[in-house]
């Protein structure tokens, strides 16, 4: 009986450890999502969304969403404090590619990145 | 005979006139000269921005004299009116300058009796200061294992700012970091063994680096290439693996920009990790070293020259 209990506890411990490790790895992913900084409005209107830094900053200042397009996926990028990171993202619009490191979520079908780091690539 | 007498008389008159004028020139009627202030010393400078230079000096010992009035600063060339400042100020910021122009800054101490000290001068040029990169963010160069760039171009003409690059843009690199094999190596990109696409730009670094709290805190009295300094620049790396800095490190760097045949000079400051040891900071996998750069956009202006009459060190 003692051996069975010990075996059960050991199994639980191993499972818990594995789950914790997986969660930890997911949270600590250092791989950036690589994409381009684009105008969401332009995408919606059928354009490619391509913008210069100055255009992006101007649009962001006026409240228009600046987003990250990676392949065919569009991500809305947020800062870790919960604020929308469109203005920050706008500064990177002149780069061919931008990488965003952070937690990826899908909220009501919308792709979200809680960015811990944004950098040109 | 009469003519001879006349000639003799004229000669006597001429000689007496000459003697009189000589006497006037060699005699100092002032047997008790006005007291004169002692000059400042150790005049040094640094570039604060593309339009501003900071000057620092050791105050005149005459500041304690009751006759002490103030200091006067003269800047040439340009239409700068002489400016004065009171005692107690040994750091002066001069604005309204043009990057690339070598200005002579001369300071004298003045007494209320209108006597002035010997002027002390230094020649200096302002230089552009970069605290952010082409993305208006902190200038960061990432560890080798990161997907972000480990290379730095001090001044990207297209961006008018510093820019970080990956090895796939190797031809854009001036400087780089290498954190492979548990080391931290910083230096000329050409001396870092990455599998570049393209060839990094030949960038030389002075053999010594300097510790400073900020670029504004690193004053100098001589040009970056003055005297024997010139031969001590080369493409090189520094192994900073065991560095435990108490301050930031400043490297003197120079390179030929594309199509140029004269060096552009820069001071590149590596910022120490404020919350840990060494220079690397940030999350594991994307650790980075932050930099600030003072870059002289005009070729062949190594910031400073000491004027002939300067007595700074």
Coordinates of C-alpha atoms in Angstrom, one line a residue:
Chain A
X1 CA 0.0 0.0 0.0
X2 CA 2.8 2.4 1.0
X3 CA 4.6 1.7 -2.3
X4 CA 1.4 2.4 -4.3
X5 CA 0.8 5.7 -2.4
X6 CA 4.5 6.7 -3.0
X7 CA 4.2 5.8 -6.6
X8 CA 1.1 7.8 -7.0
X9 CA 2.6 10.9 -5.4
X10 CA 5.7 10.5 -7.5
X11 CA 3.6 10.4 -10.7
X12 CA 1.7 13.5 -9.5
X13 CA 4.9 15.3 -8.8
X14 CA 6.4 14.4 -12.2
X15 CA 3.2 15.5 -14.0
X16 CA 3.1 18.8 -12.1
X17 CA 6.7 19.4 -12.8
X18 CA 6.2 18.7 -16.5
X19 CA 3.2 21.1 -16.7
X20 CA 5.0 23.8 -14.8
X21 CA 8.0 23.5 -17.1
X22 CA 5.9 23.7 -20.2
X23 CA 4.1 26.7 -18.9
X24 CA 7.4 28.3 -17.9
X25 CA 8.9 27.7 -21.3
X26 CA 5.8 29.1 -23.1
X27 CA 6.0 32.3 -21.0
X28 CA 9.7 32.7 -21.4
X29 CA 9.8 32.3 -25.2
X30 CA 12.5 34.5 -26.5
X31 CA 11.7 34.0 -30.2
X32 CA 10.3 37.1 -31.8
X33 CA 7.3 37.1 -34.1
X34 CA 8.7 38.6 -37.3
X35 CA 6.6 40.8 -39.4
X36 CA 6.0 44.3 -40.9
X37 CA 4.5 47.3 -39.3
X38 CA 1.4 48.3 -41.2
X39 CA -1.7 50.5 -41.1
X40 CA -4.7 48.4 -40.1
X41 CA -7.0 50.8 -41.8
X42 CA -5.2 50.4 -45.1
X43 CA -5.4 46.7 -44.8
X44 CA -9.1 46.8 -44.2
X45 CA -9.5 49.0 -47.3
X46 CA -7.7 46.4 -49.4
X47 CA -4.2 47.9 -49.4
X48 CA -1.0 46.4 -48.3
X49 CA -0.8 48.5 -45.3
X50 CA 2.7 49.7 -46.0
X51 CA 3.6 53.0 -44.4
X52 CA 6.7 55.1 -43.6
X53 CA 7.7 55.9 -40.0
X54 CA 6.4 59.4 -40.4
X55 CA 3.1 58.3 -41.7
X56 CA 2.8 55.6 -39.0
X57 CA 3.5 58.1 -36.3
X58 CA 1.0 60.6 -37.7
X59 CA -1.7 57.9 -38.0
X60 CA -1.0 56.6 -34.5
X61 CA -1.2 60.1 -33.1
X62 CA -4.6 60.4 -34.7
X63 CA -5.8 57.2 -33.1
X64 CA -5.5 54.9 -36.1
X65 CA -4.3 51.4 -35.3
X66 CA -0.8 50.5 -36.3
X67 CA -0.4 46.7 -36.2
X68 CA 2.1 43.9 -36.9
X69 CA 1.5 41.8 -40.0
X70 CA 3.3 38.4 -40.0
X71 CA 2.6 36.4 -43.1
X72 CA -1.2 36.4 -43.3
X73 CA -1.7 37.0 -39.6
X74 CA -2.3 40.5 -38.2
X75 CA -1.4 41.1 -34.5
X76 CA -2.5 43.9 -32.3
X77 CA 0.5 44.7 -30.1
X78 CA 0.0 45.8 -26.5
X79 CA 2.5 46.9 -23.9
X80 CA 2.8 44.9 -20.7
X81 CA 0.9 47.6 -18.8
X82 CA -2.1 46.9 -20.9
X83 CA -1.9 50.0 -23.1
X84 CA -2.0 49.7 -26.9
X85 CA 1.5 49.8 -28.4
X86 CA 0.6 51.3 -31.8
X87 CA 2.6 54.5 -31.2
X88 CA 5.6 52.5 -30.2
X89 CA 5.3 50.2 -33.1
X90 CA 5.0 53.2 -35.4
X91 CA 8.6 54.1 -34.7
X92 CA 9.7 50.8 -36.4
X93 CA 7.7 51.3 -39.6
X94 CA 10.8 52.1 -41.7
X95 CA 12.3 48.7 -41.0
X96 CA 11.9 45.9 -43.5
X97 CA 11.2 43.5 -40.6
X98 CA 10.4 43.9 -37.0
X99 CA 10.4 41.3 -34.2
X100 CA 8.1 41.4 -31.3
X101 CA 8.8 39.2 -28.2
X102 CA 6.0 38.5 -25.8
X103 CA 2.9 36.5 -24.9
X104 CA 0.6 35.7 -27.8
X105 CA -3.1 35.5 -27.1
X106 CA -6.3 35.1 -29.1
X107 CA -9.1 37.2 -27.7
X108 CA -12.5 36.8 -29.4
X109 CA -10.7 35.8 -32.6
X110 CA -8.3 38.7 -32.5
X111 CA -4.6 38.0 -32.3
X112 CA -2.9 39.9 -29.6
X113 CA 0.8 40.1 -28.5
X114 CA 1.6 41.4 -25.1
X115 CA 5.0 42.7 -26.0
X116 CA 8.0 42.6 -23.7
X117 CA 10.4 43.7 -26.5
X118 CA 10.1 45.2 -29.9
X119 CA 13.2 45.5 -32.1
X120 CA 14.1 45.8 -35.8
X121 CA 15.3 42.6 -37.5
Chain B
X1 CA 82.2 124.9 -44.9
X2 CA 78.8 126.4 -44.1
X3 CA 77.2 123.4 -45.7
X4 CA 79.3 121.1 -43.6
X5 CA 78.2 122.9 -40.4
X6 CA 74.6 122.7 -41.5
X7 CA 74.9 119.0 -42.2
X8 CA 76.6 118.5 -38.8
X9 CA 73.8 120.4 -37.1
X10 CA 71.1 118.4 -38.9
X11 CA 72.8 115.2 -38.0
X12 CA 73.0 116.2 -34.3
X13 CA 69.3 117.0 -34.3
X14 CA 68.4 113.7 -36.0
X15 CA 70.6 111.7 -33.6
X16 CA 69.1 113.5 -30.6
X17 CA 65.6 112.7 -31.9
X18 CA 66.4 109.0 -32.3
X19 CA 67.9 108.9 -28.8
X20 CA 64.8 110.6 -27.4
X21 CA 62.4 108.2 -29.0
X22 CA 64.5 105.2 -27.9
X23 CA 64.5 106.4 -24.4
X24 CA 60.7 106.7 -24.4
X25 CA 60.3 103.1 -25.6
X26 CA 62.7 101.5 -23.2
X27 CA 61.8 103.3 -20.0
X28 CA 58.9 101.9 -18.0
X29 CA 57.4 104.8 -16.1
X30 CA 55.1 102.5 -14.1
X31 CA 57.4 101.3 -11.3
X32 CA 54.4 99.8 -9.4
X33 CA 52.4 97.8 -12.0
X34 CA 48.8 96.9 -11.6
X35 CA 48.2 93.5 -10.1
X36 CA 47.3 90.9 -12.7
X37 CA 45.2 87.8 -12.2
X38 CA 46.7 84.4 -12.6
X39 CA 45.4 82.4 -15.5
X40 CA 43.0 79.4 -15.3
X41 CA 44.6 76.0 -15.9
X42 CA 43.7 72.5 -17.1
X43 CA 41.2 73.7 -19.7
X44 CA 39.4 70.6 -21.2
X45 CA 36.3 70.2 -23.3
X46 CA 33.7 67.8 -24.5
X47 CA 31.0 67.9 -27.2
X48 CA 27.5 68.0 -25.7
X49 CA 25.6 68.0 -28.9
X50 CA 25.8 69.1 -32.5
X51 CA 25.7 72.7 -31.4
X52 CA 27.1 72.7 -27.8
X53 CA 30.5 72.3 -26.3
X54 CA 31.2 72.0 -22.6
X55 CA 34.4 73.5 -21.2
X56 CA 35.9 72.7 -17.8
X57 CA 38.9 74.2 -16.1
X58 CA 40.7 74.7 -12.8
X59 CA 39.8 78.1 -11.4
X60 CA 42.3 80.9 -11.3
X61 CA 43.9 81.1 -7.8
X62 CA 43.2 84.8 -8.0
X63 CA 39.5 84.2 -7.4
X64 CA 40.2 84.8 -3.7
X65 CA 41.7 88.2 -4.5
X66 CA 39.3 91.1 -3.7
X67 CA 40.1 92.6 -7.1
X68 CA 38.7 89.5 -8.9
X69 CA 35.9 90.5 -11.2
X70 CA 35.0 87.6 -13.5
X71 CA 36.0 85.4 -16.4
X72 CA 35.7 86.3 -20.1
X73 CA 35.3 83.8 -22.8
X74 CA 36.0 84.5 -26.5
X75 CA 34.9 82.1 -29.2
X76 CA 36.3 82.3 -32.7
X77 CA 35.5 82.0 -35.6
X78 CA 32.0 83.4 -35.9
X79 CA 30.0 86.4 -34.7
X80 CA 30.2 85.5 -31.0
X81 CA 30.3 88.4 -28.6
X82 CA 32.7 87.9 -25.7
X83 CA 30.8 86.5 -22.7
X84 CA 31.5 86.8 -19.1
X85 CA 30.8 84.5 -16.1
X86 CA 31.4 84.9 -12.4
X87 CA 33.9 83.0 -10.3
X88 CA 32.7 79.7 -8.8
X89 CA 31.8 78.3 -12.3
X90 CA 34.4 75.9 -13.6
X91 CA 32.1 74.3 -16.2
X92 CA 30.7 76.4 -19.1
X93 CA 28.4 75.3 -21.8
X94 CA 28.8 77.1 -25.1
X95 CA 25.9 76.9 -27.6
X96 CA 25.0 78.1 -31.1
X97 CA 28.0 76.3 -32.6
X98 CA 28.3 74.5 -36.0
X99 CA 29.2 70.8 -36.0
X100 CA 32.5 70.2 -37.8
X101 CA 33.8 73.8 -37.3
X102 CA 36.9 73.9 -35.1
X103 CA 36.3 76.7 -32.6
X104 CA 39.0 78.3 -30.5
X105 CA 37.7 79.0 -26.9
X106 CA 39.9 81.4 -25.0
X107 CA 39.3 82.2 -21.3
X108 CA 40.9 85.0 -19.3
X109 CA 40.4 86.0 -15.7
X110 CA 39.7 89.7 -15.1
X111 CA 40.3 92.1 -12.2
X112 CA 38.3 95.2 -11.5
X113 CA 41.3 97.3 -12.4
X114 CA 40.9 96.1 -16.0
X115 CA 44.0 93.9 -15.9
X116 CA 43.5 90.4 -17.4
X117 CA 45.3 87.1 -17.1
X118 CA 47.1 85.3 -19.9
X119 CA 44.5 83.7 -22.1
X120 CA 44.2 79.9 -22.0
X121 CA 42.7 78.3 -25.1
X122 CA 41.5 75.1 -26.5
X123 CA 40.2 74.2 -30.0
X124 CA 37.1 72.0 -30.1
X125 CA 34.2 71.1 -32.3
X126 CA 30.7 70.0 -31.4
X127 CA 29.5 66.6 -32.4
X128 CA 26.1 64.9 -32.7
X129 CA 24.9 63.0 -29.7
X130 CA 22.9 59.8 -30.1
X131 CA 21.1 58.3 -27.2
X132 CA 18.5 56.6 -29.4
X133 CA 18.6 54.7 -32.6
X134 CA 16.8 54.8 -35.9
X135 CA 13.6 53.7 -34.1
X136 CA 13.8 56.4 -31.5
X137 CA 14.6 53.7 -28.9
X138 CA 17.6 52.9 -26.7
X139 CA 20.6 51.8 -28.9
X140 CA 20.8 48.1 -28.2
X141 CA 23.1 45.4 -29.5
X142 CA 22.0 41.8 -28.8
X143 CA 23.8 38.7 -27.6
X144 CA 24.9 36.3 -30.3
X145 CA 22.1 33.7 -29.6
X146 CA 19.3 36.3 -30.1
X147 CA 17.3 36.7 -33.2
X148 CA 18.0 40.4 -33.0
X149 CA 21.2 42.0 -34.3
X150 CA 24.6 41.9 -32.7
X151 CA 26.1 44.5 -34.9
X152 CA 26.1 48.3 -34.7
X153 CA 26.5 50.9 -37.3
X154 CA 27.4 54.1 -35.5
X155 CA 25.7 56.4 -38.0
X156 CA 23.5 55.1 -40.8
X157 CA 23.2 57.9 -43.3
X158 CA 19.8 56.7 -44.5
X159 CA 18.4 56.8 -41.0
X160 CA 20.5 59.7 -39.8
X161 CA 21.0 57.7 -36.6
X162 CA 22.8 54.6 -35.3
X163 CA 21.3 51.3 -36.3
X164 CA 21.5 47.6 -35.1
X165 CA 22.1 45.0 -37.8
X166 CA 22.1 41.2 -38.0
X167 CA 24.9 39.2 -39.7
X168 CA 22.7 39.0 -42.9
X169 CA 23.6 42.7 -43.2
X170 CA 27.3 42.3 -42.4
X171 CA 28.4 45.0 -44.7
X172 CA 26.6 47.5 -42.5
X173 CA 28.4 46.6 -39.3
X174 CA 31.0 48.9 -37.7
X175 CA 31.1 47.3 -34.3
X176 CA 29.7 44.2 -32.8
X177 CA 29.4 42.0 -29.8
X178 CA 30.1 38.2 -29.6
X179 CA 28.8 36.3 -26.6
X180 CA 29.5 32.8 -27.9
X181 CA 31.5 30.4 -25.8
X182 CA 30.4 32.1 -22.6
X183 CA 32.4 35.2 -23.5
X184 CA 31.6 38.8 -24.0
X185 CA 33.7 40.3 -26.7
X186 CA 33.2 43.8 -28.1
X187 CA 35.0 45.5 -31.0
X188 CA 35.6 46.0 -34.7
X189 CA 33.1 43.9 -36.6
X190 CA 35.9 42.9 -39.0
X191 CA 37.6 41.2 -36.1
X192 CA 34.6 39.2 -34.9
X193 CA 34.3 35.8 -36.5
X194 CA 30.7 35.8 -37.7
X195 CA 29.5 34.3 -40.9
X196 CA 28.6 37.6 -42.4
X197 CA 26.8 38.4 -45.6
X198 CA 29.1 41.0 -47.0
X199 CA 32.2 42.4 -45.4
X200 CA 32.0 44.7 -42.3
X201 CA 33.3 48.2 -42.6
X202 CA 36.8 48.7 -41.4
X203 CA 36.5 50.4 -38.1
X204 CA 39.4 51.3 -35.8
X205 CA 39.3 51.6 -32.0
X206 CA 41.8 53.3 -29.8
X207 CA 43.9 50.9 -27.7
X208 CA 42.6 52.1 -24.3
X209 CA 39.1 52.8 -23.2
X210 CA 37.9 55.3 -20.6
X211 CA 35.5 55.1 -17.7
X212 CA 32.9 57.8 -17.3
X213 CA 29.4 58.3 -15.8
X214 CA 28.3 59.9 -19.1
X215 CA 29.6 61.2 -22.3
X216 CA 29.3 64.7 -20.9
X217 CA 31.6 63.6 -18.1
X218 CA 34.5 62.6 -20.4
X219 CA 36.5 65.7 -20.9
X220 CA 39.7 65.8 -22.9
X221 CA 42.4 68.3 -23.7
X222 CA 43.7 66.9 -26.9
X223 CA 42.4 65.5 -30.2
X224 CA 41.5 61.9 -30.4
X225 CA 44.4 61.4 -32.8
X226 CA 46.9 63.7 -31.2
X227 CA 50.5 62.7 -31.3
X228 CA 51.1 59.1 -30.5
X229 CA 47.4 58.4 -30.2
X230 CA 47.1 58.3 -34.0
X231 CA 49.2 55.1 -34.2
X232 CA 47.2 53.4 -31.4
X233 CA 44.0 53.0 -33.4
X234 CA 43.5 49.7 -35.1
X235 CA 40.8 47.2 -35.8
X236 CA 40.6 45.2 -32.6
X237 CA 38.3 43.6 -30.0
X238 CA 38.2 43.8 -26.2
X239 CA 37.3 40.7 -24.1
X240 CA 35.0 42.1 -21.4
X241 CA 33.9 38.7 -20.1
X242 CA 35.2 39.4 -16.6
X243 CA 34.6 43.1 -16.6
X244 CA 33.0 44.4 -13.5
X245 CA 32.7 48.1 -14.2
X246 CA 31.8 50.7 -11.7
X247 CA 31.2 53.2 -14.6
X248 CA 30.4 53.1 -18.3
X249 CA 33.2 52.4 -20.8
X250 CA 33.9 54.9 -23.5
X251 CA 35.7 53.8 -26.7
X252 CA 37.3 56.2 -29.2
X253 CA 36.4 54.9 -32.6
X254 CA 37.1 56.1 -36.2
X255 CA 36.3 54.9 -39.7
X256 CA 36.1 55.9 -43.3
X257 CA 32.5 56.3 -44.2
X258 CA 31.8 54.9 -47.7
X259 CA 33.4 57.0 -50.5
X260 CA 35.3 59.0 -47.9
X261 CA 39.1 59.1 -47.6
X262 CA 39.2 60.8 -44.2
X263 CA 38.2 59.4 -40.9
X264 CA 35.0 60.2 -39.1
X265 CA 35.5 60.1 -35.3
X266 CA 33.2 58.9 -32.6
X267 CA 33.0 58.2 -28.9
X268 CA 31.0 55.1 -28.2
X269 CA 29.8 54.6 -24.7
X270 CA 28.9 51.1 -23.5
X271 CA 26.5 51.4 -20.6
X272 CA 27.0 49.2 -17.6
X273 CA 24.2 47.1 -16.3
X274 CA 22.7 49.3 -13.6
X275 CA 21.1 46.4 -11.7
X276 CA 23.7 43.7 -12.1
X277 CA 27.3 42.9 -13.0
X278 CA 28.9 43.7 -16.3
X279 CA 27.2 45.1 -19.4
X280 CA 24.7 42.6 -20.5
X281 CA 21.1 43.3 -19.4
X282 CA 17.6 42.2 -20.3
X283 CA 15.9 38.8 -20.5
X284 CA 18.0 35.7 -21.2
X285 CA 18.0 34.9 -24.9
X286 CA 17.6 38.5 -25.8
X287 CA 20.2 40.1 -23.5
X288 CA 21.7 43.2 -24.9
X289 CA 24.3 45.9 -24.3
X290 CA 23.0 49.5 -24.5
X291 CA 25.1 52.3 -26.0
X292 CA 25.3 56.0 -26.5
X293 CA 27.3 57.6 -29.2
X294 CA 28.9 61.0 -29.9
X295 CA 29.5 61.1 -33.6
X296 CA 31.4 63.7 -35.5
X297 CA 29.7 63.9 -38.9
X298 CA 32.4 66.0 -40.5
X299 CA 35.4 63.9 -41.6
X300 CA 38.8 64.7 -40.3
X301 CA 37.6 66.5 -37.2
X302 CA 38.9 64.5 -34.2
X303 CA 37.0 66.9 -31.9
X304 CA 39.9 68.8 -30.4
X305 CA 43.2 70.4 -30.8
X306 CA 45.2 72.2 -28.1
X307 CA 46.0 75.7 -29.1
X308 CA 49.7 76.8 -28.9
X309 CA 49.2 79.0 -26.0
X310 CA 47.1 76.6 -24.0
X311 CA 48.5 75.3 -20.7
X312 CA 45.9 72.6 -20.2
X313 CA 47.2 69.1 -19.8

